[in-house]
GROMACS .gro file of C-alpha atoms in nm:
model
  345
    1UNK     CA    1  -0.975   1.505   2.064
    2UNK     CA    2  -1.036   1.359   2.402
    3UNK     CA    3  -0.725   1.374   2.649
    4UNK     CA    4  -0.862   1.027   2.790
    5UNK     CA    5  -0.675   0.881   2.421
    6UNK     CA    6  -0.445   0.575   2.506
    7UNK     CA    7  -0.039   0.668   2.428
    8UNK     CA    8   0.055   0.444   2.126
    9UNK     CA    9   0.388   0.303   2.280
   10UNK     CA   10   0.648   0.141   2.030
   11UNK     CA   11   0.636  -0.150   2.233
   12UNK     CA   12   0.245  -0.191   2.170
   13UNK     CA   13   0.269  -0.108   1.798
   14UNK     CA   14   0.533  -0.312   1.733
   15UNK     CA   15   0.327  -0.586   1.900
   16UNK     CA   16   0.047  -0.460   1.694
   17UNK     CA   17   0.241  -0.555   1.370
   18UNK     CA   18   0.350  -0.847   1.490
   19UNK     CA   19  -0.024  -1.012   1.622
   20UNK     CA   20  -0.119  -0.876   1.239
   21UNK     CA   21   0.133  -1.074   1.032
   22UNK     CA   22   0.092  -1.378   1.280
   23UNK     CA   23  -0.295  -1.387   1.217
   24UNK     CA   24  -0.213  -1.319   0.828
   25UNK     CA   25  -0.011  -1.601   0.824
   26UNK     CA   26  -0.261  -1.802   0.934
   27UNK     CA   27  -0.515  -1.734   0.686
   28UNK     CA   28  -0.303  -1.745   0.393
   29UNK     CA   29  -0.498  -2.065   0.211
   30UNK     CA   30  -0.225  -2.352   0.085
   31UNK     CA   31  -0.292  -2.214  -0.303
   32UNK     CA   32  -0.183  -1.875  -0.201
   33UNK     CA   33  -0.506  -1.685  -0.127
   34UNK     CA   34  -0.605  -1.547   0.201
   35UNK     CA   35  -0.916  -1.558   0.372
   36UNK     CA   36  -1.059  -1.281   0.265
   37UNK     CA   37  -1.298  -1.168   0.503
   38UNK     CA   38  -1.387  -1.260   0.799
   39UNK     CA   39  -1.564  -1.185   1.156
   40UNK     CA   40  -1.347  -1.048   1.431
   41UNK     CA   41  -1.207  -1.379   1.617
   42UNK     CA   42  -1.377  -1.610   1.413
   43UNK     CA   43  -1.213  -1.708   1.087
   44UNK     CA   44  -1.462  -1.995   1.049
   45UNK     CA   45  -1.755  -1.733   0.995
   46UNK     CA   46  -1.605  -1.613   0.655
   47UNK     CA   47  -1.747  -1.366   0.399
   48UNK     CA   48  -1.762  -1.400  -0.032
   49UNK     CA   49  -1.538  -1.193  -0.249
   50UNK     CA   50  -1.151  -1.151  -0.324
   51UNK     CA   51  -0.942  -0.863  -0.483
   52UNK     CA   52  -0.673  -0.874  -0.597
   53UNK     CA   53  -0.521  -0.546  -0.527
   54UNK     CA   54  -0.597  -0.585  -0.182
   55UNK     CA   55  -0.422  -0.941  -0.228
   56UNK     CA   56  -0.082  -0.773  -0.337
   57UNK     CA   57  -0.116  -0.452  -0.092
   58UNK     CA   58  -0.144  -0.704   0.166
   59UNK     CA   59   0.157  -0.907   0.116
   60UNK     CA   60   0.352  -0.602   0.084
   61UNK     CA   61   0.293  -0.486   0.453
   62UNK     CA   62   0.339  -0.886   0.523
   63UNK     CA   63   0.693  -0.856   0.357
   64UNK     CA   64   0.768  -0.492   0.501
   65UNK     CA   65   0.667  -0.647   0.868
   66UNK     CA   66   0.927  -0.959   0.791
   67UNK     CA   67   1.199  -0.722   0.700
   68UNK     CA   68   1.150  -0.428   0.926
   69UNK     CA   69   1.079  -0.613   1.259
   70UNK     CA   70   1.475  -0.716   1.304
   71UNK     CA   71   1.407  -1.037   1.428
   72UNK     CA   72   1.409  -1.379   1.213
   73UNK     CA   73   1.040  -1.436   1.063
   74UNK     CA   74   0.892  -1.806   1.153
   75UNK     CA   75   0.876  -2.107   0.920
   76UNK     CA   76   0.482  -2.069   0.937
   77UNK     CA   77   0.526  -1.686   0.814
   78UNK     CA   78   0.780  -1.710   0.556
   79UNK     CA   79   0.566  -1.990   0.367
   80UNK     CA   80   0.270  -1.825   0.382
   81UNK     CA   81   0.445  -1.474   0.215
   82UNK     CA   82   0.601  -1.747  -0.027
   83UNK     CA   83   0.249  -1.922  -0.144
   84UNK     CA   84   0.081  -1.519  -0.098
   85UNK     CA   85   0.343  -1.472  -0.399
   86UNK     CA   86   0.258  -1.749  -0.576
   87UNK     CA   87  -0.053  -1.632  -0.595
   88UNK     CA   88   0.065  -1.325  -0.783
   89UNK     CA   89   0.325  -1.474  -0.966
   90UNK     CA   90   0.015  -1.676  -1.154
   91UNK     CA   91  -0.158  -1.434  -1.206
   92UNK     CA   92   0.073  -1.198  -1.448
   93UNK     CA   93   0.019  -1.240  -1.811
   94UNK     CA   94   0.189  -1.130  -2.121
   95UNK     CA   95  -0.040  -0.912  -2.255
   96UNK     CA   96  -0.133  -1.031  -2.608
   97UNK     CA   97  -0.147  -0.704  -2.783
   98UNK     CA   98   0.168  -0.527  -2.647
   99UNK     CA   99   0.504  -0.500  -2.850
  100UNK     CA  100   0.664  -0.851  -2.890
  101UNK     CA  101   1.016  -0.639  -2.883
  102UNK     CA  102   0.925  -0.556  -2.533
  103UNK     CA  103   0.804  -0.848  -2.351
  104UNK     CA  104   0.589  -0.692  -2.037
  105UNK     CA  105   0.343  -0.831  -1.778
  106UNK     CA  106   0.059  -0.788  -1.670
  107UNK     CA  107  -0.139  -0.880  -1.362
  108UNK     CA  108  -0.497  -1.002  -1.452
  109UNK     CA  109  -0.805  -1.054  -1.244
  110UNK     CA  110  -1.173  -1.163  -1.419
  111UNK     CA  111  -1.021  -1.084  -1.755
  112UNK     CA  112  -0.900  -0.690  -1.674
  113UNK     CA  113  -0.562  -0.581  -1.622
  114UNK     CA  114  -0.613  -0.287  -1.352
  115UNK     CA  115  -0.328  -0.046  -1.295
  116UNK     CA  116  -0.305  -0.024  -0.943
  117UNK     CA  117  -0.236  -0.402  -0.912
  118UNK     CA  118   0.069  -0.364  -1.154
  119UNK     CA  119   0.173  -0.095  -0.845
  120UNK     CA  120   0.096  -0.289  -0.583
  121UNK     CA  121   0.217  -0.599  -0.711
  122UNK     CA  122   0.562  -0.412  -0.786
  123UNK     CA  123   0.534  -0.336  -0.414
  124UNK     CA  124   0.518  -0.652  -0.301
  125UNK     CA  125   0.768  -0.820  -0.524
  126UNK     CA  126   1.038  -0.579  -0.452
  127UNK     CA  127   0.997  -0.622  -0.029
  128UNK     CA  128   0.964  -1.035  -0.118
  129UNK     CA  129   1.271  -1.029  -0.268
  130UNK     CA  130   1.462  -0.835  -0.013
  131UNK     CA  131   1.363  -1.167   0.249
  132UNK     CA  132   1.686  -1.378   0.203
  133UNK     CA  133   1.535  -1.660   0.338
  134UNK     CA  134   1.298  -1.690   0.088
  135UNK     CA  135   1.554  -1.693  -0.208
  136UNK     CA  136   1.533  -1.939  -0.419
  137UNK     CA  137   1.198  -2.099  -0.342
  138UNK     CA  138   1.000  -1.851  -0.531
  139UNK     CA  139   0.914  -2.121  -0.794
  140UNK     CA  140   0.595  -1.986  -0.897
  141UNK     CA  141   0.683  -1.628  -1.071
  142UNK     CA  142   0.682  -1.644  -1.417
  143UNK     CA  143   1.045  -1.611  -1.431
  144UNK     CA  144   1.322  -1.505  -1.206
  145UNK     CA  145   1.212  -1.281  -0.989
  146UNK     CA  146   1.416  -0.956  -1.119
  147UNK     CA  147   1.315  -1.069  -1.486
  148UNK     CA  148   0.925  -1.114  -1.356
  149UNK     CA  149   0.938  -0.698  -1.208
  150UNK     CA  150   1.130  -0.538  -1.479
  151UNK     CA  151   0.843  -0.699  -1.759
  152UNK     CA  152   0.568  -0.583  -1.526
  153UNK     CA  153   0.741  -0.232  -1.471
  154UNK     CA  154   0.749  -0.224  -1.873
  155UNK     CA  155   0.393  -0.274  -1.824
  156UNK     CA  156   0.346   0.012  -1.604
  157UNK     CA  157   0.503   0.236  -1.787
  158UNK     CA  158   0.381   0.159  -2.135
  159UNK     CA  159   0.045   0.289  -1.959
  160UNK     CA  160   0.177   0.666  -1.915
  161UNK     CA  161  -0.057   0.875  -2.133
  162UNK     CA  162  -0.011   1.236  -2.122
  163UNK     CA  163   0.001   1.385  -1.792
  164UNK     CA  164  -0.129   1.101  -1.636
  165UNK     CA  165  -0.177   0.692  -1.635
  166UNK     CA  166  -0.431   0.484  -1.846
  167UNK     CA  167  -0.621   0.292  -1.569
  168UNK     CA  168  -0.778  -0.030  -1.692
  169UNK     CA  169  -0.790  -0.265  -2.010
  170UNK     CA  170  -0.980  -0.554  -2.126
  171UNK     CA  171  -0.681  -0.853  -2.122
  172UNK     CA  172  -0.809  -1.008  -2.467
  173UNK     CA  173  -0.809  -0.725  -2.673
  174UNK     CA  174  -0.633  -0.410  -2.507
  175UNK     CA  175  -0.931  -0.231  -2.474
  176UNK     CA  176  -0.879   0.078  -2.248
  177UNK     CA  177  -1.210   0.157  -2.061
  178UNK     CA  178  -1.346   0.483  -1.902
  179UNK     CA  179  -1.283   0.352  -1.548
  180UNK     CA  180  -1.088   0.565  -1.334
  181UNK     CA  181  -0.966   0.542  -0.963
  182UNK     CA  182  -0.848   0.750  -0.686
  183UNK     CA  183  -0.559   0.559  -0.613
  184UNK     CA  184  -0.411   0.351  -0.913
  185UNK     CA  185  -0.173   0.685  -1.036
  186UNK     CA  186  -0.053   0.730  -0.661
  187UNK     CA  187   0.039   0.290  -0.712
  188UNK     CA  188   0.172   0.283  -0.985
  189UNK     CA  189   0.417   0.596  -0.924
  190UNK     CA  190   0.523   0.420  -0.628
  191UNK     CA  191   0.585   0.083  -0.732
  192UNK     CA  192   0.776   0.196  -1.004
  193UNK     CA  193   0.976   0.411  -0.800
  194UNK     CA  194   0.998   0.180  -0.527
  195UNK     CA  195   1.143  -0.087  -0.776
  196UNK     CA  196   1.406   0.176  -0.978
  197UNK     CA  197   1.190   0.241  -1.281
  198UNK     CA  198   1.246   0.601  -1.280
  199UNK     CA  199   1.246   0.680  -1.658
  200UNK     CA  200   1.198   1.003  -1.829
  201UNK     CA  201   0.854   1.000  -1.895
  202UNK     CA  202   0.774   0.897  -1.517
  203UNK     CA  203   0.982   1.194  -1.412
  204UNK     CA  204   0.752   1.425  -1.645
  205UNK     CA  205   0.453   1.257  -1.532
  206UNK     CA  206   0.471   1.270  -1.129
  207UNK     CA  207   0.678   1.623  -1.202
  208UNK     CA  208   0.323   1.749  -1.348
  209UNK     CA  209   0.102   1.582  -1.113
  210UNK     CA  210   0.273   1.704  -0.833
  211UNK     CA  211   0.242   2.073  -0.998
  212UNK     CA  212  -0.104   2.068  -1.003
  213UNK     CA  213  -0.163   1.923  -0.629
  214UNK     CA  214  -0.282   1.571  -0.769
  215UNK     CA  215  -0.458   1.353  -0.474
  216UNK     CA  216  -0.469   1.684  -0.207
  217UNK     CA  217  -0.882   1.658  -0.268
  218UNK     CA  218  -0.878   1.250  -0.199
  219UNK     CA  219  -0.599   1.315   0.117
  220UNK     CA  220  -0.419   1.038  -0.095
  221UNK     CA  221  -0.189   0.783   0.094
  222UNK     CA  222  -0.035   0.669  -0.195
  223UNK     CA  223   0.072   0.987  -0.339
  224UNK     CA  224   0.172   1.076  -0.008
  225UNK     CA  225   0.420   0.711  -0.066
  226UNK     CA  226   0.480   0.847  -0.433
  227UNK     CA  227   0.552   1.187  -0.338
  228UNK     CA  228   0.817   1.100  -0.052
  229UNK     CA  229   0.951   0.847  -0.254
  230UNK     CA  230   1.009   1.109  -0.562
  231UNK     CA  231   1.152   1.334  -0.313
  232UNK     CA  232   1.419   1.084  -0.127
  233UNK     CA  233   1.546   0.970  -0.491
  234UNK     CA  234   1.587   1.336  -0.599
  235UNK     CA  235   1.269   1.228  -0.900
  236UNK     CA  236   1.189   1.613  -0.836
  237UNK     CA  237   1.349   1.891  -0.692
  238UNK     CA  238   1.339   1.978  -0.326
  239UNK     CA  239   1.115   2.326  -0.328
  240UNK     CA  240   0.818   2.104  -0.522
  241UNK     CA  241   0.827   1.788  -0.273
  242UNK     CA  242   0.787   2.027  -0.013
  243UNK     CA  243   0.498   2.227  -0.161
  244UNK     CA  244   0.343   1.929  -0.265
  245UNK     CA  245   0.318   1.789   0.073
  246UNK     CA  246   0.259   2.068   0.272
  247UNK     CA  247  -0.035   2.098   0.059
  248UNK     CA  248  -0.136   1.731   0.139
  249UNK     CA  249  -0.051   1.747   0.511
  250UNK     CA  250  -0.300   2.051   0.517
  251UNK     CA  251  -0.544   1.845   0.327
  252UNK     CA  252  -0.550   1.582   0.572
  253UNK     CA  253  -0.525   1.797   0.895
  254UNK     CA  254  -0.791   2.066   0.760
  255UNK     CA  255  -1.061   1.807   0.712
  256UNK     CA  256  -1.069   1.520   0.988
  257UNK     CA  257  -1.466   1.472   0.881
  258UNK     CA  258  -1.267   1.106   0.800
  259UNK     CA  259  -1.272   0.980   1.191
  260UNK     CA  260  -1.662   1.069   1.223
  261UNK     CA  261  -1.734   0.758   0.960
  262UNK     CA  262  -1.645   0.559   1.309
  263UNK     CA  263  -1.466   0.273   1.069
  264UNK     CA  264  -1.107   0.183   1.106
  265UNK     CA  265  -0.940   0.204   0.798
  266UNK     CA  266  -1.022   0.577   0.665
  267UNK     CA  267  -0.824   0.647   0.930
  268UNK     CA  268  -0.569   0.395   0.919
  269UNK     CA  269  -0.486   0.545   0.582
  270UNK     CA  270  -0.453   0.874   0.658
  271UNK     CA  271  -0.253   0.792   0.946
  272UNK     CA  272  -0.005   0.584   0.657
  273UNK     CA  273   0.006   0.918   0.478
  274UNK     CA  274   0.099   1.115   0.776
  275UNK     CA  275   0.383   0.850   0.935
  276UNK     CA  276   0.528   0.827   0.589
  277UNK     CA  277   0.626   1.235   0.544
  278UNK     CA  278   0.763   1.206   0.903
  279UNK     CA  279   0.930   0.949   0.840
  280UNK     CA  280   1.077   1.152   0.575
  281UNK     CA  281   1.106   1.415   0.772
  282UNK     CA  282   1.356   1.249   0.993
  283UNK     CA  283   1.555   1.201   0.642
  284UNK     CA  284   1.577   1.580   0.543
  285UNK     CA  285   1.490   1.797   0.880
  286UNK     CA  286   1.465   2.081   0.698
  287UNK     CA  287   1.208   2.013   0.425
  288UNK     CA  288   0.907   2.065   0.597
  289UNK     CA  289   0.830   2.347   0.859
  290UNK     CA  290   0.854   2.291   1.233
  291UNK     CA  291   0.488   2.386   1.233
  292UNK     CA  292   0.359   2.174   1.033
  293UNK     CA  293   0.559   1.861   1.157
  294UNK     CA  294   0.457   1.907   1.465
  295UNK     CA  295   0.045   1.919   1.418
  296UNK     CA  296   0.140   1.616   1.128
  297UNK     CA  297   0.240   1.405   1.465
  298UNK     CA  298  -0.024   1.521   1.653
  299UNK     CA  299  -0.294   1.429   1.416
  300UNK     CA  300  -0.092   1.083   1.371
  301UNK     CA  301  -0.084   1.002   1.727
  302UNK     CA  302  -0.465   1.118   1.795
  303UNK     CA  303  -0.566   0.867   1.489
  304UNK     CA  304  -0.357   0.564   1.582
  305UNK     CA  305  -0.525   0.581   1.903
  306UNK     CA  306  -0.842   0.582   1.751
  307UNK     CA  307  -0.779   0.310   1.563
  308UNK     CA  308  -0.742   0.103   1.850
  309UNK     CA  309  -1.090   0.113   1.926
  310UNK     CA  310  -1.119  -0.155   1.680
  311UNK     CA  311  -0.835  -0.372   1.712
  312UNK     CA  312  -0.754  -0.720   1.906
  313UNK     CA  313  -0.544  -1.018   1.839
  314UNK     CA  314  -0.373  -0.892   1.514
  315UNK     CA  315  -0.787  -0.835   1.335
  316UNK     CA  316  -0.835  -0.487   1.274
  317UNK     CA  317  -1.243  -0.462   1.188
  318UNK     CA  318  -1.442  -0.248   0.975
  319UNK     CA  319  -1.600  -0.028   1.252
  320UNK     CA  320  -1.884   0.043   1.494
  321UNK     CA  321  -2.204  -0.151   1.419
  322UNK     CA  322  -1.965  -0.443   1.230
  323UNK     CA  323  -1.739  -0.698   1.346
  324UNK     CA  324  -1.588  -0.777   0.982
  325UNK     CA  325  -1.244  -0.834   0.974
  326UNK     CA  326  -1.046  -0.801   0.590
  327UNK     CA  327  -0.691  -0.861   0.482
  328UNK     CA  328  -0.689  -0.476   0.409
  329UNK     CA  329  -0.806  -0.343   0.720
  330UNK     CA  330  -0.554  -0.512   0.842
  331UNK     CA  331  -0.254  -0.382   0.595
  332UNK     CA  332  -0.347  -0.042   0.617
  333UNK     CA  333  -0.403  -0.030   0.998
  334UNK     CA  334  -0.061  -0.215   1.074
  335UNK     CA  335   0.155  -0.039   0.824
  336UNK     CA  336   0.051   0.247   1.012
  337UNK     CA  337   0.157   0.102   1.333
  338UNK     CA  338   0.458  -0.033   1.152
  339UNK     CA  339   0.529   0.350   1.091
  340UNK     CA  340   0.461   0.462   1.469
  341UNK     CA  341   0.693   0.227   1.558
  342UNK     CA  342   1.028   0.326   1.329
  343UNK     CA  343   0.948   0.688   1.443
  344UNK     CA  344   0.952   0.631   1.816
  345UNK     CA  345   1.136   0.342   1.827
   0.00000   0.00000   0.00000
């Protein structure tokens, strides 16, 4: 890459992550929604469409940024991560067809239960409820808030089937349909780890999926989260976390054909995915090679700089040739500043 790259400074990203929850704060609707999308420094000039998973990933970096910046979060923030959750918390469901011995819930958009939101909504619940200012005035979850994640993690898991996850089902009759993502496995294993559901079968499952190299060929961020996050609770042993990502680190460094799409957030995630094994890194020193670490930072610093070249005032936009700003351009871009800034902090 170019020498001529601007150093990413912890001072810079942690003003980065800061600008980002300010200006997500500001566009969090009074009912809980956000503006969706928008163009860059104009939040007037908005753009049709929500999603819902990109609802709950959002308010989990929005939460992580509240808790991880060590200083006290504004009135104006903590309401809007307050009505963000309301949002969630009406949309989770009982699911009519499960087992009435074991109440679950599910989180529903247009009718389909998907299971990456269950993941990411886990996510977000469990870094809500870790904001102490914020206790007690989570009226809109279906029930207290430990009570709300333990029925969705039942949910979760009750979708395990095999050596791998059911994806999607119709709400009104259980349906399962042929749809299949990416991501949702990668989500799910890490919202269920993140919020202590680490069962038997889960073990088996991200145990076997790890085995086979499962999201190397998509450079997955989330299993990179999963992975780490299996590894630092001790889900799996030692010698397969660190096969498994070394085999994922490679994935990512070998093929960089990601920055040439000139758009912010295939990077940004990729650069999640690479902050997140150093940061475990920093945990056990000795998992990873020296090697490897060191062309994992490289890669990490070369892409947050990048990333940069379409950022300003807490908006991180889609790429060249578009000015449209969405809430997760935004997540993905600042967690991975949020990252930066642990490391070199």
């Amino acid at each position: 890459m170019s020498a001529a790259l601007p150093a990413v400074t912890p001072i810079l990203s942690r003003d980065i992550v800061a600008a980002s929850l300010e200006h997500l704060s500001r566009i969090t609707l009074p009912g809980g929604r956000f503006i969706y999308a928008h163009e860059a420094g104009d939040t007037d000039q908005r753009h049709d469409g929500y999603n819902l998973l990109r609802h709950c990933g959002t308010l989990w970096f929005m939460a992580r940024a509240v808790n991880e910046s060590g200083a006290a979060a504004s009135d104006t923030v903590l309401d809007a991560v307050r009505r963000a959750t309301g949002f969630v918390g009406r949309k989770l469901e009982p699911a009519p067809w499960a087992r009435p011995d074991q109440p679950s819930l599910a989180l529903v958009g247009k009718g389909m239960v998907k299971l990456g939101g269950l993941g990411l909504g886990l996510l977000a619940l469990s870094e809500v409820g870790r904001i102490a200012a914020l206790d007690g005035r989570l009226t809109d979850l279906p029930f207290s808030l430990d009570e709300t994640v333990a029925r969705m993690c039942r949910y979760a898991l009750d979708e395990i089937d095999g050596s791998d996850f059911r994806h999607k089902r119709v709400l009104a009759t259980g349906e399962v349909t042929t749809f299949r993502s990416d991501y949702y496995t990668g989500e799910a294993i890490f919202g269920l780890l993140l919020t202590g559901s680490a069962d038997a079968e889960l073990t088996r499952v991200t145990t076997s999926l790890m085995q086979r190299g499962y999201g190397w060929a998509q450079q997955s961020h989330w299993m990179a989260y999963a992975a780490c996050e299996a590894i630092e609770r001790d889900l799996v042993p030692k010698t397969l976390g660190a096969t498994y990502l070394t085999g994922l680190m490679e994935a990512i460094l070998g093929d960089t054909l990601y920055r040439y799409r000139r758009q912010s957030t295939p990077i940004a995630c990729r650069s999640e995915a690479l902050t997140r094994v150093l940061m475990l890194a920093r945990r056990l020193p000795n998992l990873l090679s020296v090697d490897l670490l060191a062309r994992v930072r490289a890669q990490a610093a070369e892409n947050l700089a990048l990333q940069l070249d379409w950022y300003k005032d807490g908006q991180f936009w889609q790429g060249d040739g578009t000015q449209r700003v969405q809430i997760d351009y935004i997540q993905h871009n600042a967690t991975a500043f949020l990252h930066w800034a642990e490391l070199e902090g």
